[in-house]
């Protein structure tokens, strides 16, 4: 795994460098926001993971996240934040991060989060040449107007591909679409989509739903519905195909 850790506290970076070395990961370090963006852009398609501190000199972590997302819509990003405000954490997720870990953190916890997110992201990197000839037409989830392939990590609404889904957005969409019109609570979605013991606020789900809806709307009508006071459901029965 080629990992970029963006962290202005060099003692934290040095500590994590030892753990990354033990995992045999190719870890690189940036200590301010401007340096981080420059390093990332030098090898946009080469990074497997980014960990990002929100409190950075030079350029704020929120802007760094936005800049990275413009360059790569799908690279997994884990925020590291000492901020206590849940609104900051949710804003960070809305800016493009996939997950967050609150400081102070256990190195073992961060390693576990990285591995869990990387397992899912790695599935999306399978090249078409590695797929069977009929893989694109073999959909694991298919309804009247929606289809999804877990091997190619592609989703289509009314034959229009939903573009630039992050690993978490794809898994969230798959979880909902597998059981059309079933209502999932935020707590259920945290348990099903985040495949490790998760201590995040349930508004994490809201942030991901918001980004997912924005990408869905570029392909067609909205198929993720809010059930007020309960949670969310997938429903494409109202899609009108011209």
Coordinates of C-alpha atoms in Angstrom, one line a residue:
X1 CA 0.0 0.0 0.0
X2 CA 1.3 3.5 -0.9
X3 CA 0.1 5.8 1.8
X4 CA 0.3 9.6 2.2
X5 CA 0.1 10.8 5.8
X6 CA -0.5 14.6 6.1
X7 CA 0.3 15.5 9.7
X8 CA 2.1 18.6 11.0
X9 CA 3.0 16.9 14.3
X10 CA 6.3 15.2 13.5
X11 CA 6.3 13.1 16.7
X12 CA 2.9 11.6 15.6
X13 CA 4.4 11.0 12.1
X14 CA 7.5 9.4 13.5
X15 CA 5.4 7.1 15.7
X16 CA 3.1 6.0 12.9
X17 CA 6.1 5.5 10.5
X18 CA 7.2 2.6 12.8
X19 CA 3.8 1.0 12.6
X20 CA 3.6 1.5 8.8
X21 CA 7.0 0.0 8.4
X22 CA 5.9 -3.0 10.4
X23 CA 3.0 -3.4 8.0
X24 CA 5.5 -3.1 5.1
X25 CA 3.6 -0.1 3.7
X26 CA 5.2 2.5 1.4
X27 CA 4.5 5.6 3.6
X28 CA 5.2 9.2 2.7
X29 CA 4.7 12.2 4.9
X30 CA 3.7 15.8 4.3
X31 CA 3.8 18.4 7.1
X32 CA 1.7 21.3 5.8
X33 CA -1.3 21.7 3.5
X34 CA 0.5 23.1 0.5
X35 CA 3.2 20.5 0.5
X36 CA 0.5 17.8 0.8
X37 CA -1.3 18.9 -2.3
X38 CA 1.9 19.1 -4.3
X39 CA 3.0 15.6 -3.2
X40 CA -0.4 14.1 -4.0
X41 CA -0.5 15.7 -7.4
X42 CA 2.9 14.3 -8.3
X43 CA 1.4 10.8 -8.4
X44 CA -2.4 11.2 -8.4
X45 CA -3.2 7.7 -9.5
X46 CA -0.5 6.1 -7.4
X47 CA -1.8 6.6 -3.9
X48 CA -3.8 3.9 -2.1
X49 CA -4.7 5.8 1.0
X50 CA -4.5 9.3 2.5
X51 CA -4.6 10.2 6.2
X52 CA -5.3 13.9 6.7
X53 CA -5.0 16.1 9.8
X54 CA -7.5 18.9 9.8
X55 CA -5.3 21.4 11.6
X56 CA -2.5 22.2 9.2
X57 CA -0.3 25.2 8.5
X58 CA -0.2 26.6 5.0
X59 CA -3.5 25.3 3.9
X60 CA -6.4 24.0 6.1
X61 CA -7.1 20.3 6.0
X62 CA -10.7 21.0 4.7
X63 CA -9.2 22.7 1.6
X64 CA -6.6 20.0 1.2
X65 CA -9.4 17.4 1.2
X66 CA -11.3 19.3 -1.4
X67 CA -8.2 19.7 -3.6
X68 CA -7.4 16.0 -3.3
X69 CA -11.0 15.1 -4.2
X70 CA -10.8 17.3 -7.3
X71 CA -7.7 15.4 -8.4
X72 CA -9.0 11.9 -7.4
X73 CA -12.7 11.4 -6.7
X74 CA -12.1 7.9 -5.3
X75 CA -8.8 7.7 -3.3
X76 CA -9.7 6.8 0.3
X77 CA -9.2 9.6 2.8
X78 CA -9.2 9.2 6.6
X79 CA -9.3 12.4 8.6
X80 CA -7.3 12.8 11.8
X81 CA -8.8 15.5 14.0
X82 CA -8.3 16.9 17.5
X83 CA -11.4 19.0 17.1
X84 CA -14.2 18.1 19.5
X85 CA -16.9 19.6 17.4
X86 CA -19.1 17.0 15.6
X87 CA -20.0 19.6 13.0
X88 CA -16.3 19.8 12.0
X89 CA -16.2 16.1 11.6
X90 CA -19.4 16.0 9.5
X91 CA -18.1 18.9 7.4
X92 CA -14.9 17.0 6.7
X93 CA -16.9 14.0 5.5
X94 CA -18.9 16.3 3.3
X95 CA -15.7 17.7 1.9
X96 CA -14.8 14.2 0.7
X97 CA -13.3 12.2 3.5
X98 CA -14.4 8.6 3.9
X99 CA -13.8 8.3 7.6
X100 CA -12.4 10.0 10.6
X101 CA -10.3 9.2 13.7
X102 CA -10.3 11.6 16.7
X103 CA -7.0 12.5 18.4
X104 CA -5.6 11.2 20.6
X105 CA -5.8 7.9 18.9
X106 CA -4.3 4.4 19.3
X107 CA -2.0 3.5 16.4
X108 CA -3.6 0.1 16.4
X109 CA -7.0 1.7 15.9
X110 CA -5.7 3.8 12.9
X111 CA -4.1 0.8 11.3
X112 CA -7.4 -1.2 11.7
X113 CA -9.3 1.7 10.1
X114 CA -6.8 1.9 7.2
X115 CA -7.0 -1.8 6.6
X116 CA -10.8 -1.9 6.6
X117 CA -11.1 1.0 4.2
X118 CA -8.3 -0.3 1.9
X119 CA -10.0 -3.7 1.7
X120 CA -13.1 -2.1 0.1
X121 CA -11.2 0.4 -2.0
X122 CA -8.9 -2.3 -3.4
X123 CA -11.9 -4.1 -4.9
X124 CA -12.6 -1.1 -7.2
X125 CA -9.1 -1.3 -8.7
X126 CA -9.6 -4.5 -10.5
X127 CA -8.9 -3.9 -14.2
X128 CA -11.3 -4.9 -16.9
X129 CA -8.7 -7.3 -18.3
X130 CA -9.0 -9.3 -15.0
X131 CA -12.7 -9.6 -15.4
X132 CA -14.6 -12.3 -17.3
X133 CA -15.8 -11.3 -20.7
X134 CA -19.4 -10.9 -19.5
X135 CA -18.6 -9.2 -16.2
X136 CA -20.1 -5.8 -17.3
X137 CA -23.4 -7.5 -18.0
X138 CA -23.4 -9.5 -14.8
X139 CA -25.1 -7.4 -12.2
X140 CA -25.3 -8.4 -8.6
X141 CA -28.2 -6.0 -7.8
X142 CA -30.8 -5.1 -10.5
X143 CA -34.2 -3.5 -10.3
X144 CA -36.4 -1.9 -12.9
X145 CA -34.2 1.1 -13.4
X146 CA -31.0 0.4 -11.4
X147 CA -28.2 -2.1 -11.7
X148 CA -24.9 -2.5 -9.8
X149 CA -21.9 -4.7 -10.3
X150 CA -19.7 -5.4 -7.3
X151 CA -16.8 -6.7 -9.4
X152 CA -16.4 -3.6 -11.5
X153 CA -17.7 -1.4 -8.7
X154 CA -20.1 0.3 -11.2
X155 CA -23.7 1.4 -10.7
X156 CA -26.1 2.6 -13.3
X157 CA -29.4 4.5 -13.1
X158 CA -31.6 4.3 -16.2
X159 CA -28.5 3.1 -18.1
X160 CA -26.5 6.2 -17.0
X161 CA -23.4 5.4 -14.9
X162 CA -23.3 7.0 -11.4
X163 CA -19.8 8.5 -11.6
X164 CA -16.9 8.8 -9.1
X165 CA -18.4 6.8 -6.2
X166 CA -16.0 6.5 -3.3
X167 CA -15.7 3.1 -1.6
X168 CA -18.0 4.0 1.2
X169 CA -20.6 5.6 -1.1
X170 CA -20.6 2.5 -3.3
X171 CA -21.1 0.2 -0.3
X172 CA -23.8 2.5 1.1
X173 CA -25.7 2.5 -2.2
X174 CA -25.3 -1.3 -2.5
X175 CA -26.6 -1.9 1.0
X176 CA -29.7 0.1 0.4
X177 CA -30.3 -1.2 -3.2
X178 CA -30.1 -4.8 -2.1
X179 CA -33.4 -4.4 -0.3
X180 CA -35.5 -1.9 -2.2
X181 CA -38.0 0.1 -0.1
X182 CA -36.7 -1.4 3.2
X183 CA -36.0 1.4 5.7
X184 CA -32.6 1.3 7.3
X185 CA -31.8 3.4 10.4
X186 CA -28.6 5.3 10.6
X187 CA -27.3 2.9 13.3
X188 CA -28.0 -0.1 11.0
X189 CA -26.2 1.6 8.2
X190 CA -23.2 2.3 10.4
X191 CA -23.0 -1.4 11.3
X192 CA -23.5 -2.7 7.8
X193 CA -21.3 -0.3 5.8
X194 CA -18.5 0.3 8.3
X195 CA -17.2 -3.2 8.8
X196 CA -15.4 -2.6 12.1
X197 CA -16.5 -1.4 15.5
X198 CA -17.4 2.2 14.8
X199 CA -17.6 5.0 17.2
X200 CA -18.7 7.8 14.9
X201 CA -21.7 10.0 15.2
X202 CA -24.8 8.8 13.2
X203 CA -24.6 12.1 11.2
X204 CA -21.6 10.4 9.5
X205 CA -24.3 8.5 7.5
X206 CA -26.1 11.8 6.7
X207 CA -22.9 13.3 5.3
X208 CA -22.3 10.3 3.0
X209 CA -26.0 10.2 1.9
X210 CA -25.7 13.9 1.0
X211 CA -22.7 13.3 -1.3
X212 CA -24.2 10.1 -2.7
X213 CA -27.4 11.9 -3.6
X214 CA -25.4 14.6 -5.4
X215 CA -23.7 12.0 -7.6
X216 CA -27.0 10.1 -8.2
X217 CA -28.7 13.3 -9.4
X218 CA -26.1 13.8 -12.1
X219 CA -27.2 10.4 -13.6
X220 CA -30.9 10.6 -13.1
X221 CA -33.8 11.0 -10.6
X222 CA -33.2 10.6 -6.9
X223 CA -33.6 7.1 -5.6
X224 CA -32.4 7.5 -2.0
X225 CA -35.4 8.6 0.1
X226 CA -35.5 9.9 3.6
X227 CA -38.0 8.3 6.0
X228 CA -38.3 11.1 8.6
X229 CA -37.6 10.0 12.1
X230 CA -36.3 6.6 11.0
X231 CA -33.6 6.6 8.3
X232 CA -33.2 6.0 4.6
X233 CA -34.4 3.6 1.9
X234 CA -33.8 2.9 -1.8
X235 CA -36.8 3.3 -4.1
X236 CA -36.6 3.6 -7.9
X237 CA -40.3 2.8 -8.5
X238 CA -40.9 6.5 -9.3
X239 CA -38.2 6.8 -12.0
X240 CA -39.8 7.9 -15.2
X241 CA -37.7 6.8 -18.2
X242 CA -38.4 8.7 -21.3

